[in-house]
PDB file of C-alpha atoms and ligand atoms in Angstrom:
ATOM      1  CA  MET A  25     -11.727  95.322  65.087  1.00  0.00           C
ATOM      2  CA  ILE A  26     -12.672  93.342  61.974  1.00  0.00           C
ATOM      3  CA  ASP A  27     -12.334  93.716  58.177  1.00  0.00           C
ATOM      4  CA  LEU A  28     -14.982  92.163  55.916  1.00  0.00           C
ATOM      5  CA  HIS A  29     -13.725  93.283  52.488  1.00  0.00           C
ATOM      6  CA  CYS A  30     -10.331  92.608  50.877  1.00  0.00           C
ATOM      7  CA  HIS A  31      -8.681  91.200  47.749  1.00  0.00           C
ATOM      8  CA  THR A  32      -5.728  88.956  46.914  1.00  0.00           C
ATOM      9  CA  LEU A  33      -3.923  88.127  43.680  1.00  0.00           C
ATOM     10  CA  HIS A  34      -6.763  85.681  42.988  1.00  0.00           C
ATOM     11  CA  SER A  35      -8.586  88.786  41.716  1.00  0.00           C
ATOM     12  CA  ASP A  36      -7.170  92.319  41.491  1.00  0.00           C
ATOM     13  CA  GLY A  37      -5.047  92.501  44.646  1.00  0.00           C
ATOM     14  CA  THR A  38      -1.308  91.840  44.855  1.00  0.00           C
ATOM     15  CA  ASP A  39      -0.921  89.794  48.061  1.00  0.00           C
ATOM     16  CA  THR A  40      -1.351  86.065  48.594  1.00  0.00           C
ATOM     17  CA  PRO A  41      -4.167  84.839  50.863  1.00  0.00           C
ATOM     18  CA  GLU A  42      -1.503  83.629  53.326  1.00  0.00           C
ATOM     19  CA  ARG A  43      -0.048  87.123  53.579  1.00  0.00           C
ATOM     20  CA  LEU A  44      -3.477  88.656  54.227  1.00  0.00           C
ATOM     21  CA  ALA A  45      -4.037  86.271  57.120  1.00  0.00           C
ATOM     22  CA  LEU A  46      -0.650  87.249  58.583  1.00  0.00           C
ATOM     23  CA  LEU A  47      -1.255  90.982  58.057  1.00  0.00           C
ATOM     24  CA  ALA A  48      -4.612  90.687  59.827  1.00  0.00           C
ATOM     25  CA  GLU A  49      -2.939  88.910  62.740  1.00  0.00           C
ATOM     26  CA  GLU A  50      -0.277  91.624  62.892  1.00  0.00           C
ATOM     27  CA  ALA A  51      -2.990  94.314  62.903  1.00  0.00           C
ATOM     28  CA  LYS A  52      -4.652  92.410  65.777  1.00  0.00           C
ATOM     29  CA  LEU A  53      -7.950  92.057  63.914  1.00  0.00           C
ATOM     30  CA  THR A  54     -10.407  89.532  65.356  1.00  0.00           C
ATOM     31  CA  ALA A  55     -11.897  88.545  61.966  1.00  0.00           C
ATOM     32  CA  LEU A  56     -11.058  88.923  58.287  1.00  0.00           C
ATOM     33  CA  CYS A  57     -13.365  88.023  55.383  1.00  0.00           C
ATOM     34  CA  LEU A  58     -11.725  87.475  51.982  1.00  0.00           C
ATOM     35  CA  THR A  59     -13.889  88.850  49.145  1.00  0.00           C
ATOM     36  CA  ASP A  60     -12.134  88.421  45.802  1.00  0.00           C
ATOM     37  CA  HIS A  61     -14.165  89.374  42.698  1.00  0.00           C
ATOM     38  CA  ASP A  62     -16.134  86.496  41.101  1.00  0.00           C
ATOM     39  CA  THR A  63     -14.038  83.747  42.671  1.00  0.00           C
ATOM     40  CA  LEU A  64     -13.400  81.646  45.757  1.00  0.00           C
ATOM     41  CA  GLY A  65     -10.036  80.649  44.238  1.00  0.00           C
ATOM     42  CA  GLY A  66      -8.005  81.988  47.179  1.00  0.00           C
ATOM     43  CA  ILE A  67     -10.205  80.447  49.870  1.00  0.00           C
ATOM     44  CA  PRO A  68      -8.479  77.039  50.292  1.00  0.00           C
ATOM     45  CA  GLU A  69      -5.069  78.707  50.878  1.00  0.00           C
ATOM     46  CA  PHE A  70      -6.720  81.287  53.127  1.00  0.00           C
ATOM     47  CA  LEU A  71      -8.527  78.777  55.340  1.00  0.00           C
ATOM     48  CA  ALA A  72      -5.406  76.608  55.523  1.00  0.00           C
ATOM     49  CA  MET A  73      -3.846  79.486  57.521  1.00  0.00           C
ATOM     50  CA  GLN A  74      -6.431  79.240  60.312  1.00  0.00           C
ATOM     51  CA  PRO A  75      -4.349  76.930  62.585  1.00  0.00           C
ATOM     52  CA  GLN A  76      -1.505  79.483  62.512  1.00  0.00           C
ATOM     53  CA  VAL A  77      -3.474  82.620  63.435  1.00  0.00           C
ATOM     54  CA  LYS A  78      -5.940  83.769  66.079  1.00  0.00           C
ATOM     55  CA  VAL A  79      -7.888  86.071  63.716  1.00  0.00           C
ATOM     56  CA  ARG A  80     -11.036  84.309  62.436  1.00  0.00           C
ATOM     57  CA  LEU A  81     -10.774  83.728  58.684  1.00  0.00           C
ATOM     58  CA  LEU A  82     -14.131  84.012  56.899  1.00  0.00           C
ATOM     59  CA  VAL A  83     -15.326  83.232  53.375  1.00  0.00           C
ATOM     60  CA  GLY A  84     -16.825  85.761  50.942  1.00  0.00           C
ATOM     61  CA  THR A  85     -16.789  87.091  47.397  1.00  0.00           C
ATOM     62  CA  GLU A  86     -17.664  90.333  45.564  1.00  0.00           C
ATOM     63  CA  LEU A  87     -20.037  90.222  42.579  1.00  0.00           C
ATOM     64  CA  SER A  88     -21.156  92.998  40.221  1.00  0.00           C
ATOM     65  CA  CYS A  89     -24.731  93.647  39.183  1.00  0.00           C
ATOM     66  CA  ARG A  90     -26.579  96.131  37.018  1.00  0.00           C
ATOM     67  CA  PHE A  91     -28.557  98.783  38.908  1.00  0.00           C
ATOM     68  CA  LEU A  92     -29.927 102.026  37.426  1.00  0.00           C
ATOM     69  CA  GLY A  93     -27.782 101.509  34.324  1.00  0.00           C
ATOM     70  CA  ARG A  94     -24.550 101.282  36.289  1.00  0.00           C
ATOM     71  CA  SER A  95     -22.420  98.696  38.014  1.00  0.00           C
ATOM     72  CA  LEU A  96     -23.296  98.033  41.660  1.00  0.00           C
ATOM     73  CA  HIS A  97     -21.011  95.799  43.709  1.00  0.00           C
ATOM     74  CA  VAL A  98     -22.476  93.209  46.052  1.00  0.00           C
ATOM     75  CA  LEU A  99     -20.571  91.330  48.744  1.00  0.00           C
ATOM     76  CA  GLY A 100     -21.549  87.725  49.380  1.00  0.00           C
ATOM     77  CA  LEU A 101     -20.398  87.362  52.984  1.00  0.00           C
ATOM     78  CA  LEU A 102     -20.148  83.980  54.756  1.00  0.00           C
ATOM     79  CA  VAL A 103     -21.000  81.937  51.659  1.00  0.00           C
ATOM     80  CA  ASP A 104     -20.398  78.184  51.858  1.00  0.00           C
ATOM     81  CA  PRO A 105     -17.127  77.449  49.990  1.00  0.00           C
ATOM     82  CA  THR A 106     -18.189  73.831  49.355  1.00  0.00           C
ATOM     83  CA  ASP A 107     -21.461  74.747  47.602  1.00  0.00           C
ATOM     84  CA  VAL A 108     -21.092  73.197  44.134  1.00  0.00           C
ATOM     85  CA  ARG A 109     -23.939  75.149  42.534  1.00  0.00           C
ATOM     86  CA  PHE A 110     -22.411  78.443  43.667  1.00  0.00           C
ATOM     87  CA  GLN A 111     -19.035  77.389  42.235  1.00  0.00           C
ATOM     88  CA  THR A 112     -20.718  76.654  38.890  1.00  0.00           C
ATOM     89  CA  ARG A 113     -22.379  80.070  38.981  1.00  0.00           C
ATOM     90  CA  LEU A 114     -19.032  81.762  39.670  1.00  0.00           C
ATOM     91  CA  ASP A 115     -17.510  79.800  36.744  1.00  0.00           C
ATOM     92  CA  GLU A 116     -20.216  81.334  34.541  1.00  0.00           C
ATOM     93  CA  LEU A 117     -19.375  84.853  35.767  1.00  0.00           C
ATOM     94  CA  ARG A 118     -15.703  84.311  35.025  1.00  0.00           C
ATOM     95  CA  GLN A 119     -16.619  83.077  31.531  1.00  0.00           C
ATOM     96  CA  ARG A 120     -18.541  86.331  30.937  1.00  0.00           C
ATOM     97  CA  ARG A 121     -15.499  88.246  32.233  1.00  0.00           C
ATOM     98  CA  ASP A 122     -13.228  86.421  29.759  1.00  0.00           C
ATOM     99  CA  ASP A 123     -15.629  87.186  26.884  1.00  0.00           C
ATOM    100  CA  ARG A 124     -15.512  90.855  27.879  1.00  0.00           C
ATOM    101  CA  ASN A 125     -11.720  90.757  28.131  1.00  0.00           C
ATOM    102  CA  LEU A 126     -11.411  89.427  24.571  1.00  0.00           C
ATOM    103  CA  ARG A 127     -13.714  92.170  23.280  1.00  0.00           C
ATOM    104  CA  MET A 128     -11.597  94.761  25.116  1.00  0.00           C
ATOM    105  CA  ILE A 129      -8.445  93.454  23.398  1.00  0.00           C
ATOM    106  CA  THR A 130     -10.135  94.041  20.025  1.00  0.00           C
ATOM    107  CA  ARG A 131     -11.399  97.462  21.072  1.00  0.00           C
ATOM    108  CA  LEU A 132      -7.990  98.629  22.311  1.00  0.00           C
ATOM    109  CA  GLY A 133      -6.477  97.488  19.011  1.00  0.00           C
ATOM    110  CA  GLU A 134      -8.998  99.649  17.151  1.00  0.00           C
ATOM    111  CA  LEU A 135      -7.991 102.584  19.349  1.00  0.00           C
ATOM    112  CA  GLY A 136      -4.340 102.211  18.351  1.00  0.00           C
ATOM    113  CA  CYS A 137      -3.240 100.494  21.564  1.00  0.00           C
ATOM    114  CA  PRO A 138      -2.754  96.876  20.525  1.00  0.00           C
ATOM    115  CA  VAL A 139      -2.122  94.656  23.533  1.00  0.00           C
ATOM    116  CA  THR A 140      -2.401  90.890  23.231  1.00  0.00           C
ATOM    117  CA  TYR A 141      -4.188  88.503  25.555  1.00  0.00           C
ATOM    118  CA  GLU A 142      -0.741  87.173  26.515  1.00  0.00           C
ATOM    119  CA  ASP A 143       0.418  90.720  27.449  1.00  0.00           C
ATOM    120  CA  VAL A 144      -2.500  91.054  29.840  1.00  0.00           C
ATOM    121  CA  GLN A 145      -2.179  87.523  31.182  1.00  0.00           C
ATOM    122  CA  ALA A 146       1.502  88.174  31.939  1.00  0.00           C
ATOM    123  CA  GLN A 147       0.399  90.845  34.453  1.00  0.00           C
ATOM    124  CA  ALA A 148      -1.861  88.438  36.382  1.00  0.00           C
ATOM    125  CA  GLU A 149      -0.663  85.754  38.768  1.00  0.00           C
ATOM    126  CA  THR A 150      -3.896  83.766  38.726  1.00  0.00           C
ATOM    127  CA  PRO A 151      -6.422  82.988  35.937  1.00  0.00           C
ATOM    128  CA  LEU A 152      -8.738  85.870  36.843  1.00  0.00           C
ATOM    129  CA  ILE A 153      -8.052  88.855  34.591  1.00  0.00           C
ATOM    130  CA  SER A 154      -9.398  92.289  35.457  1.00  0.00           C
ATOM    131  CA  ARG A 155      -8.895  95.811  34.209  1.00  0.00           C
ATOM    132  CA  VAL A 156      -6.064  96.257  36.704  1.00  0.00           C
ATOM    133  CA  HIS A 157      -4.058  93.801  34.592  1.00  0.00           C
ATOM    134  CA  PHE A 158      -5.060  95.608  31.380  1.00  0.00           C
ATOM    135  CA  ALA A 159      -3.779  98.868  32.908  1.00  0.00           C
ATOM    136  CA  LYS A 160      -0.422  97.296  33.710  1.00  0.00           C
ATOM    137  CA  ALA A 161      -0.139  95.725  30.250  1.00  0.00           C
ATOM    138  CA  LEU A 162      -0.895  99.084  28.590  1.00  0.00           C
ATOM    139  CA  ALA A 163       1.853 100.690  30.686  1.00  0.00           C
ATOM    140  CA  ALA A 164       4.294  97.848  29.915  1.00  0.00           C
ATOM    141  CA  ARG A 165       3.676  98.380  26.182  1.00  0.00           C
ATOM    142  CA  GLY A 166       4.238 102.125  26.577  1.00  0.00           C
ATOM    143  CA  PHE A 167       0.712 103.232  25.560  1.00  0.00           C
ATOM    144  CA  VAL A 168       0.409 105.045  28.916  1.00  0.00           C
ATOM    145  CA  ARG A 169       3.152 106.167  31.279  1.00  0.00           C
ATOM    146  CA  ARG A 170       1.653 104.601  34.412  1.00  0.00           C
ATOM    147  CA  ALA A 171      -1.267 102.279  35.119  1.00  0.00           C
ATOM    148  CA  PRO A 172      -3.616 104.950  36.623  1.00  0.00           C
ATOM    149  CA  GLU A 173      -3.399 106.895  33.355  1.00  0.00           C
ATOM    150  CA  ALA A 174      -4.893 103.867  31.565  1.00  0.00           C
ATOM    151  CA  PHE A 175      -8.029 104.256  33.706  1.00  0.00           C
ATOM    152  CA  GLU A 176      -8.186 107.994  32.986  1.00  0.00           C
ATOM    153  CA  ARG A 177      -7.835 107.759  29.214  1.00  0.00           C
ATOM    154  CA  LEU A 178      -8.613 104.248  28.012  1.00  0.00           C
ATOM    155  CA  ILE A 179     -10.328 101.713  30.251  1.00  0.00           C
ATOM    156  CA  GLY A 180     -12.171 103.659  33.000  1.00  0.00           C
ATOM    157  CA  ASP A 181     -15.963 103.164  33.072  1.00  0.00           C
ATOM    158  CA  ASP A 182     -16.614 106.127  30.750  1.00  0.00           C
ATOM    159  CA  CYS A 183     -13.620 105.648  28.448  1.00  0.00           C
ATOM    160  CA  PRO A 184     -13.619 104.482  24.806  1.00  0.00           C
ATOM    161  CA  GLY A 185     -11.664 101.282  25.477  1.00  0.00           C
ATOM    162  CA  PHE A 186     -13.990 100.006  28.203  1.00  0.00           C
ATOM    163  CA  VAL A 187     -16.326  97.152  27.365  1.00  0.00           C
ATOM    164  CA  PRO A 188     -18.901  96.269  30.044  1.00  0.00           C
ATOM    165  CA  ARG A 189     -19.532  92.705  31.129  1.00  0.00           C
ATOM    166  CA  GLU A 190     -22.927  91.090  31.015  1.00  0.00           C
ATOM    167  CA  GLU A 191     -23.892  91.673  34.637  1.00  0.00           C
ATOM    168  CA  LEU A 192     -26.367  90.016  36.999  1.00  0.00           C
ATOM    169  CA  SER A 193     -29.549  91.712  38.133  1.00  0.00           C
ATOM    170  CA  PRO A 194     -29.706  92.514  41.853  1.00  0.00           C
ATOM    171  CA  VAL A 195     -32.354  89.784  42.244  1.00  0.00           C
ATOM    172  CA  GLU A 196     -30.043  87.175  40.700  1.00  0.00           C
ATOM    173  CA  ALA A 197     -27.020  88.286  42.716  1.00  0.00           C
ATOM    174  CA  THR A 198     -28.885  88.190  46.032  1.00  0.00           C
ATOM    175  CA  ARG A 199     -30.504  84.834  45.232  1.00  0.00           C
ATOM    176  CA  TRP A 200     -27.176  83.246  44.289  1.00  0.00           C
ATOM    177  CA  ILE A 201     -25.583  84.477  47.523  1.00  0.00           C
ATOM    178  CA  ARG A 202     -28.508  83.488  49.740  1.00  0.00           C
ATOM    179  CA  GLU A 203     -28.761  80.051  48.148  1.00  0.00           C
ATOM    180  CA  ALA A 204     -25.057  79.584  48.959  1.00  0.00           C
ATOM    181  CA  GLY A 205     -25.814  80.315  52.612  1.00  0.00           C
ATOM    182  CA  GLY A 206     -24.332  83.817  52.558  1.00  0.00           C
ATOM    183  CA  VAL A 207     -25.574  87.319  53.285  1.00  0.00           C
ATOM    184  CA  PRO A 208     -25.882  89.757  50.325  1.00  0.00           C
ATOM    185  CA  VAL A 209     -24.537  93.202  51.204  1.00  0.00           C
ATOM    186  CA  VAL A 210     -24.374  96.355  49.055  1.00  0.00           C
ATOM    187  CA  ALA A 211     -20.633  97.121  48.789  1.00  0.00           C
ATOM    188  CA  HIS A 212     -19.448 100.726  49.235  1.00  0.00           C
ATOM    189  CA  PRO A 213     -22.785 102.420  48.350  1.00  0.00           C
ATOM    190  CA  GLY A 214     -21.083 105.810  48.710  1.00  0.00           C
ATOM    191  CA  ARG A 215     -18.852 104.971  45.749  1.00  0.00           C
ATOM    192  CA  PHE A 216     -21.835 104.091  43.536  1.00  0.00           C
ATOM    193  CA  ALA A 217     -23.473 107.442  44.219  1.00  0.00           C
ATOM    194  CA  GLY A 218     -23.110 110.157  46.794  1.00  0.00           C
ATOM    195  CA  GLY A 219     -24.204 113.732  47.298  1.00  0.00           C
ATOM    196  CA  ALA A 220     -27.766 114.361  46.191  1.00  0.00           C
ATOM    197  CA  PHE A 221     -28.575 110.722  45.367  1.00  0.00           C
ATOM    198  CA  ARG A 222     -31.664 109.413  47.204  1.00  0.00           C
ATOM    199  CA  TRP A 223     -30.043 106.384  48.810  1.00  0.00           C
ATOM    200  CA  ASP A 224     -32.995 105.878  51.157  1.00  0.00           C
ATOM    201  CA  GLU A 225     -35.336 105.091  48.239  1.00  0.00           C
ATOM    202  CA  ALA A 226     -32.776 103.132  46.221  1.00  0.00           C
ATOM    203  CA  MET A 227     -31.755 101.043  49.226  1.00  0.00           C
ATOM    204  CA  ARG A 228     -35.392 100.202  49.959  1.00  0.00           C
ATOM    205  CA  ASP A 229     -35.738  98.960  46.349  1.00  0.00           C
ATOM    206  CA  LEU A 230     -32.580  96.867  46.728  1.00  0.00           C
ATOM    207  CA  GLN A 231     -33.875  95.473  50.020  1.00  0.00           C
ATOM    208  CA  ARG A 232     -37.014  94.322  48.191  1.00  0.00           C
ATOM    209  CA  GLU A 233     -34.687  92.630  45.690  1.00  0.00           C
ATOM    210  CA  GLY A 234     -33.090  90.601  48.467  1.00  0.00           C
ATOM    211  CA  MET A 235     -30.269  92.796  49.738  1.00  0.00           C
ATOM    212  CA  GLU A 236     -29.835  92.208  53.490  1.00  0.00           C
ATOM    213  CA  GLY A 237     -26.992  94.530  54.408  1.00  0.00           C
ATOM    214  CA  LEU A 238     -24.944  97.542  53.419  1.00  0.00           C
ATOM    215  CA  GLU A 239     -21.298  98.425  53.833  1.00  0.00           C
ATOM    216  CA  ALA A 240     -21.407 101.473  56.085  1.00  0.00           C
ATOM    217  CA  TYR A 241     -17.772 101.398  57.210  1.00  0.00           C
ATOM    218  CA  TYR A 242     -15.356 101.621  54.291  1.00  0.00           C
ATOM    219  CA  GLY A 243     -11.648 102.252  53.748  1.00  0.00           C
ATOM    220  CA  GLU A 244     -12.297 105.316  51.607  1.00  0.00           C
ATOM    221  CA  TYR A 245     -15.336 106.935  53.253  1.00  0.00           C
ATOM    222  CA  ARG A 246     -15.353 110.320  54.890  1.00  0.00           C
ATOM    223  CA  ALA A 247     -16.705 110.462  58.454  1.00  0.00           C
ATOM    224  CA  ALA A 248     -20.010 111.992  57.313  1.00  0.00           C
ATOM    225  CA  GLU A 249     -20.601 109.178  54.810  1.00  0.00           C
ATOM    226  CA  GLN A 250     -20.022 106.507  57.427  1.00  0.00           C
ATOM    227  CA  LYS A 251     -22.471 108.206  59.781  1.00  0.00           C
ATOM    228  CA  TYR A 252     -25.090 108.510  57.027  1.00  0.00           C
ATOM    229  CA  PHE A 253     -24.893 104.850  55.994  1.00  0.00           C
ATOM    230  CA  VAL A 254     -24.847 103.531  59.576  1.00  0.00           C
ATOM    231  CA  ALA A 255     -28.074 105.468  60.223  1.00  0.00           C
ATOM    232  CA  LEU A 256     -29.610 104.329  56.919  1.00  0.00           C
ATOM    233  CA  GLY A 257     -28.881 100.677  57.730  1.00  0.00           C
ATOM    234  CA  ALA A 258     -30.476 101.048  61.156  1.00  0.00           C
ATOM    235  CA  SER A 259     -33.572 102.792  59.795  1.00  0.00           C
ATOM    236  CA  LEU A 260     -34.149 100.049  57.187  1.00  0.00           C
ATOM    237  CA  GLY A 261     -33.382  97.158  59.532  1.00  0.00           C
ATOM    238  CA  MET A 262     -30.469  96.007  57.372  1.00  0.00           C
ATOM    239  CA  VAL A 263     -27.211  94.613  58.724  1.00  0.00           C
ATOM    240  CA  VAL A 264     -24.336  97.037  58.604  1.00  0.00           C
ATOM    241  CA  THR A 265     -20.871  95.761  57.634  1.00  0.00           C
ATOM    242  CA  GLY A 266     -17.471  97.259  56.993  1.00  0.00           C
ATOM    243  CA  GLY A 267     -14.106  96.674  55.427  1.00  0.00           C
ATOM    244  CA  SER A 268     -11.019  98.276  53.954  1.00  0.00           C
ATOM    245  CA  ASP A 269     -11.275  96.980  50.338  1.00  0.00           C
ATOM    246  CA  TYR A 270      -7.542  96.325  50.629  1.00  0.00           C
ATOM    247  CA  HIS A 271      -5.914  95.541  47.227  1.00  0.00           C
ATOM    248  CA  GLY A 272      -2.208  95.517  48.222  1.00  0.00           C
ATOM    249  CA  ALA A 273      -0.007  97.581  45.898  1.00  0.00           C
ATOM    250  CA  ASN A 274      -2.923  98.063  43.476  1.00  0.00           C
ATOM    251  CA  LYS A 275      -4.483 100.567  45.904  1.00  0.00           C
ATOM    252  CA  PRO A 276      -1.520 102.337  47.479  1.00  0.00           C
ATOM    253  CA  GLY A 277      -2.052 103.864  50.913  1.00  0.00           C
ATOM    254  CA  LEU A 278      -4.931 101.574  51.855  1.00  0.00           C
ATOM    255  CA  ARG A 279      -4.181  99.272  54.802  1.00  0.00           C
ATOM    256  CA  LEU A 280      -5.863  96.068  55.877  1.00  0.00           C
ATOM    257  CA  GLY A 281      -8.181  96.808  58.801  1.00  0.00           C
ATOM    258  CA  ALA A 282      -7.236 100.496  59.021  1.00  0.00           C
ATOM    259  CA  GLY A 283      -8.071 101.706  55.474  1.00  0.00           C
ATOM    260  CA  ARG A 284      -6.576 105.193  54.996  1.00  0.00           C
ATOM    261  CA  GLY A 285      -5.722 105.167  58.699  1.00  0.00           C
ATOM    262  CA  GLY A 286      -8.895 105.909  60.629  1.00  0.00           C
ATOM    263  CA  LEU A 287     -11.096 102.913  59.794  1.00  0.00           C
ATOM    264  CA  LYS A 288     -12.438 100.979  62.781  1.00  0.00           C
ATOM    265  CA  VAL A 289     -15.019  98.290  62.087  1.00  0.00           C
ATOM    266  CA  PRO A 290     -16.529  97.133  65.410  1.00  0.00           C
ATOM    267  CA  ASP A 291     -16.548  93.422  66.312  1.00  0.00           C
ATOM    268  CA  ASP A 292     -20.268  93.337  67.132  1.00  0.00           C
ATOM    269  CA  LEU A 293     -21.174  93.890  63.452  1.00  0.00           C
ATOM    270  CA  LEU A 294     -20.016  90.319  62.841  1.00  0.00           C
ATOM    271  CA  ASP A 295     -22.362  88.982  65.533  1.00  0.00           C
ATOM    272  CA  ALA A 296     -25.288  90.708  63.811  1.00  0.00           C
ATOM    273  CA  LEU A 297     -24.141  89.391  60.421  1.00  0.00           C
ATOM    274  CA  GLU A 298     -24.018  85.830  61.750  1.00  0.00           C
ATOM    275  CA  ARG A 299     -27.482  86.195  63.280  1.00  0.00           C
ATOM    276  CA  GLN A 300     -28.763  87.417  59.901  1.00  0.00           C
ATOM    277  CA  GLN A 301     -27.119  84.431  58.205  1.00  0.00           C
ATOM    278  CA  LYS A 302     -28.850  81.956  60.514  1.00  0.00           C
ATOM    279  CA  GLY A 303     -32.231  83.655  60.207  1.00  0.00           C
ATOM    280  CA  GLY A 304     -32.309  84.039  56.402  1.00  0.00           C
ATOM    281  CA  THR A 305     -35.078  82.756  54.145  1.00  0.00           C
ATOM    282  CA  TYR A 306     -33.125  79.940  52.479  1.00  0.00           C
ATOM    283  CA  ARG A 307     -31.311  78.840  55.612  1.00  0.00           C
TER     284      ARG A 307
HETATM  285  P1  AMP B   8     -13.091  94.710  36.105  1.00  0.00           P
HETATM  286  O1  AMP B   8     -13.750  93.912  37.202  1.00  0.00           O
HETATM  287  O2  AMP B   8     -12.172  93.888  35.260  1.00  0.00           O
HETATM  288  O3  AMP B   8     -14.062  95.529  35.303  1.00  0.00           O
HETATM  289  O4  AMP B   8     -12.117  95.747  36.830  1.00  0.00           O
HETATM  290  C1  AMP B   8     -12.579  96.543  37.864  1.00  0.00           C
HETATM  291  C2  AMP B   8     -11.425  96.854  38.761  1.00  0.00           C
HETATM  292  O5  AMP B   8     -10.604  97.842  38.148  1.00  0.00           O
HETATM  293  C3  AMP B   8     -11.907  97.480  40.076  1.00  0.00           C
HETATM  294  O6  AMP B   8     -12.155  96.505  41.040  1.00  0.00           O
HETATM  295  C4  AMP B   8     -10.736  98.363  40.442  1.00  0.00           C
HETATM  296  O7  AMP B   8      -9.772  97.589  41.138  1.00  0.00           O
HETATM  297  C5  AMP B   8     -10.163  98.780  39.111  1.00  0.00           C
HETATM  298  N1  AMP B   8     -10.636 100.124  38.692  1.00  0.00           N
HETATM  299  C6  AMP B   8     -11.798 100.451  38.087  1.00  0.00           C
HETATM  300  N2  AMP B   8     -11.857 101.772  37.806  1.00  0.00           N
HETATM  301  C7  AMP B   8     -10.686 102.289  38.252  1.00  0.00           C
HETATM  302  C8  AMP B   8     -10.117 103.607  38.264  1.00  0.00           C
HETATM  303  N3  AMP B   8     -10.766 104.653  37.743  1.00  0.00           N
HETATM  304  N4  AMP B   8      -8.891 103.754  38.799  1.00  0.00           N
HETATM  305  C9  AMP B   8      -8.217 102.708  39.306  1.00  0.00           C
HETATM  306  N5  AMP B   8      -8.697 101.454  39.335  1.00  0.00           N
HETATM  307  C10 AMP B   8      -9.902 101.237  38.812  1.00  0.00           C
HETATM  308 MN1   MN B   9     -11.234  95.445  42.922  1.00  0.00          MN
HETATM  309 MN1   MN B  10     -16.058  97.005  44.729  1.00  0.00          MN
HETATM  310 MN1   MN B  11     -13.683  95.214  46.581  1.00  0.00          MN
END
């Protein structure tokens, strides 16, 4: 089994890259792709673990783009970690994130929940600050009892204290990933929209905008969702990928490789992903 989606404390997870490599080895995975949000900051430490483990350690990242007025996550799997232009592009994304973070500080102050930038920074172990760290800072200051409540009342997508970031278009996100030698994959489409949503049409549009794969196996999917997205990927000729979206203690109950317990991402998906990578337009 493999896992192509997980986070460390270089974004909004709580484990080090070293620990993820060891956990993957313990779970007897054959490959693990690290996909922190907007950064490859954990990759050097992660790849340095390769001599100590049998599990193949692979490079990725997770970007956000704007689709149908909402945030759609895109995995950049197998990107080249030495690509300088891609690094510069990620720097720009993190700058936009910081701008957003500063505006959220102001907004939360206006809402009667004044946290400082230092409060939020104190909750993060690396320079990347996300809403997970805001939630912890709000709890530490006593504005909410526990971090999840911050997402319910203050900083969730539809809450008054949330400020969106300036996001990429799908065309930009897929071009950036492809130009860095990676494969752009729609992350957890079932979390973006489920039920009555016409994913067949939307996915075809995204495919025209450069998307080459979709995450059909996911730590938090129900069996019916997995079946639906595996079939959709096959019918559109897109690669199908899968991962747990492990975040350590920031997503309790979710395990690397196994998700909520029943996740099994087959090894042969990685072969197809690597074939797609070699056959891509820019490669
Ligand atoms: P950001 O990238 O800073 O906008 O933060 C997004 C991160 O916040 C996601 O990757 C999740 O880890 C977390 N998040 C967003 N919404 C929720 C929610 N409703 N409950 C818990 N965590 C959330
Ligand atoms: Mn996350
Ligand atoms: Mn995501
Ligand atoms: Mn993720």
